[in-house]
GROMACS .gro file of C-alpha atoms in nm:
model
  136
    1MET     CA    1   0.871   1.490  -0.502
    2THR     CA    2   1.108   1.382  -0.226
    3GLU     CA    3   1.338   1.096  -0.310
    4GLU     CA    4   1.279   0.784  -0.101
    5ALA     CA    5   1.636   0.806   0.032
    6ASP     CA    6   1.560   1.155   0.168
    7ARG     CA    7   1.253   1.045   0.361
    8LEU     CA    8   1.263   1.022   0.737
    9ARG     CA    9   1.189   0.670   0.858
   10ILE     CA   10   0.963   0.606   1.156
   11LEU     CA   11   0.912   0.260   1.301
   12LEU     CA   12   0.571   0.229   1.469
   13PHE     CA   13   0.484  -0.055   1.705
   14SER     CA   14   0.133  -0.133   1.830
   15ASP     CA   15  -0.068  -0.451   1.850
   16ASP     CA   16  -0.380  -0.247   1.770
   17ARG     CA   17  -0.424  -0.165   1.403
   18THR     CA   18  -0.656   0.126   1.487
   19THR     CA   19  -0.381   0.279   1.702
   20ARG     CA   20  -0.132   0.240   1.419
   21GLU     CA   21  -0.380   0.393   1.176
   22GLU     CA   22  -0.453   0.688   1.407
   23VAL     CA   23  -0.083   0.763   1.447
   24ARG     CA   24  -0.014   0.728   1.074
   25LEU     CA   25  -0.309   0.950   0.975
   26THR     CA   26  -0.224   1.213   1.237
   27LEU     CA   27   0.134   1.234   1.112
   28GLY     CA   28   0.043   1.243   0.744
   29ARG     CA   29   0.321   1.253   0.488
   30LYS     CA   30   0.507   1.548   0.638
   31VAL     CA   31   0.518   1.665   1.000
   32ALA     CA   32   0.683   2.002   0.937
   33GLY     CA   33   0.767   2.225   0.643
   34ASP     CA   34   1.140   2.219   0.719
   35LEU     CA   35   1.162   1.839   0.724
   36PRO     CA   36   1.150   1.585   0.442
   37GLU     CA   37   0.852   1.356   0.397
   38ILE     CA   38   0.818   1.071   0.642
   39GLU     CA   39   0.771   0.703   0.582
   40VAL     CA   40   0.605   0.499   0.856
   41PHE     CA   41   0.686   0.129   0.892
   42GLU     CA   42   0.441  -0.063   1.108
   43VAL     CA   43   0.489  -0.373   1.321
   44ALA     CA   44   0.222  -0.536   1.535
   45THR     CA   45   0.415  -0.768   1.768
   46GLY     CA   46   0.717  -0.750   1.994
   47PRO     CA   47   0.901  -1.024   1.804
   48ALA     CA   48   0.834  -0.842   1.473
   49LEU     CA   49   0.978  -0.522   1.622
   50LEU     CA   50   1.294  -0.703   1.730
   51ARG     CA   51   1.331  -0.880   1.393
   52THR     CA   52   1.292  -0.546   1.216
   53LEU     CA   53   1.561  -0.387   1.431
   54ASP     CA   54   1.786  -0.693   1.390
   55ALA     CA   55   1.771  -0.628   1.015
   56SER     CA   56   1.838  -0.253   1.049
   57THR     CA   57   1.834   0.024   1.307
   58ASP     CA   58   1.831   0.278   1.026
   59TYR     CA   59   1.523   0.463   1.153
   60ASP     CA   60   1.499   0.823   1.261
   61LEU     CA   61   1.240   0.755   1.533
   62ILE     CA   62   1.066   0.462   1.697
   63ILE     CA   63   0.714   0.510   1.835
   64LEU     CA   64   0.599   0.241   2.080
   65ASP     CA   65   0.250   0.181   2.215
   66ALA     CA   66   0.287   0.143   2.592
   67GLU     CA   67  -0.054  -0.029   2.609
   68ALA     CA   68   0.028  -0.306   2.360
   69GLN     CA   69  -0.026  -0.666   2.471
   70PRO     CA   70   0.134  -0.903   2.548
   71HIS     CA   71   0.457  -0.708   2.488
   72GLY     CA   72   0.416  -0.350   2.606
   73GLY     CA   73   0.607  -0.061   2.459
   74MET     CA   74   0.773   0.028   2.790
   75GLY     CA   75   0.939  -0.309   2.829
   76LEU     CA   76   1.032  -0.321   2.462
   77GLY     CA   77   1.172   0.032   2.484
   78TYR     CA   78   1.395  -0.072   2.773
   79GLN     CA   79   1.504  -0.385   2.588
   80ILE     CA   80   1.591  -0.216   2.260
   81LYS     CA   81   1.779   0.068   2.433
   82ASP     CA   82   1.989  -0.200   2.607
   83GLU     CA   83   2.039  -0.434   2.312
   84TYR     CA   84   2.090  -0.208   2.009
   85ALA     CA   85   2.401   0.010   2.015
   86ASN     CA   86   2.270   0.255   1.755
   87CYS     CA   87   1.911   0.260   1.874
   88PRO     CA   88   1.711   0.550   1.732
   89PRO     CA   89   1.523   0.782   1.969
   90VAL     CA   90   1.209   0.631   2.120
   91MET     CA   91   0.873   0.791   2.188
   92LEU     CA   92   0.616   0.611   2.404
   93LEU     CA   93   0.242   0.650   2.363
   94VAL     CA   94   0.083   0.638   2.708
   95ALA     CA   95  -0.287   0.627   2.789
   96ARG     CA   96  -0.249   0.752   3.147
   97ALA     CA   97  -0.049   1.054   3.258
   98ALA     CA   98   0.034   0.859   3.574
   99ASP     CA   99   0.247   0.626   3.360
  100ALA     CA  100   0.495   0.903   3.280
  101TRP     CA  101   0.723   0.804   3.569
  102LEU     CA  102   0.739   0.446   3.442
  103ALA     CA  103   0.814   0.569   3.092
  104THR     CA  104   1.139   0.720   3.222
  105TRP     CA  105   1.247   0.369   3.329
  106SER     CA  106   1.205   0.252   2.969
  107LYS     CA  107   1.479   0.496   2.858
  108ALA     CA  108   1.245   0.659   2.606
  109GLU     CA  109   1.344   1.009   2.503
  110ALA     CA  110   0.981   1.128   2.500
  111ILE     CA  111   0.627   1.034   2.590
  112SER     CA  112   0.306   1.140   2.425
  113PRO     CA  113  -0.050   1.096   2.547
  114PHE     CA  114  -0.278   0.859   2.363
  115PRO     CA  115  -0.512   0.918   2.195
  116VAL     CA  116  -0.280   1.153   2.011
  117ASP     CA  117  -0.349   1.525   1.991
  118PRO     CA  118  -0.371   1.618   1.620
  119LEU     CA  119  -0.177   1.944   1.675
  120GLN     CA  120   0.069   1.857   1.951
  121PHE     CA  121   0.168   1.509   1.832
  122PRO     CA  122   0.310   1.605   1.488
  123GLU     CA  123   0.497   1.895   1.650
  124GLN     CA  124   0.647   1.662   1.910
  125VAL     CA  125   0.746   1.409   1.641
  126ALA     CA  126   0.897   1.690   1.430
  127ALA     CA  127   1.108   1.810   1.725
  128MET     CA  128   1.239   1.456   1.782
  129LEU     CA  129   1.312   1.410   1.412
  130ARG     CA  130   1.504   1.739   1.401
  131ARG     CA  131   1.722   1.623   1.691
  132SER     CA  132   1.769   1.282   1.532
  133VAL     CA  133   1.869   1.428   1.194
  134SER     CA  134   2.108   1.680   1.352
  135THR     CA  135   2.301   1.402   1.532
  136THR     CA  136   2.351   1.185   1.224
   0.00000   0.00000   0.00000
């Protein structure tokens, strides 16, 4: 069993509990054989996301729901990239492909379509986690 300290930490923001559940279930406990187990921490509001990051930016990846209300993931992504010096990489979940251009404004390192693809999404998360782990 992987020690808790060896787990990769993902911070997931969405105001929709079904979105959070879909992401968590799609990722499972491990996204790739060459990576440690993951631990997903969920927050449902913009203020909760900021409080969580105020306490610690010790996450390997942040996944933000671009469709969340009233604080959308794009605006929060922009804000946290500006305000937190050691901000982890950010992935945005977008419902419309046309929003990809706006996602670049948010300073997110990646975007993923929502609903998530059960094959592509874990691979994309694994690639981001590999990059995040290699830079620490």
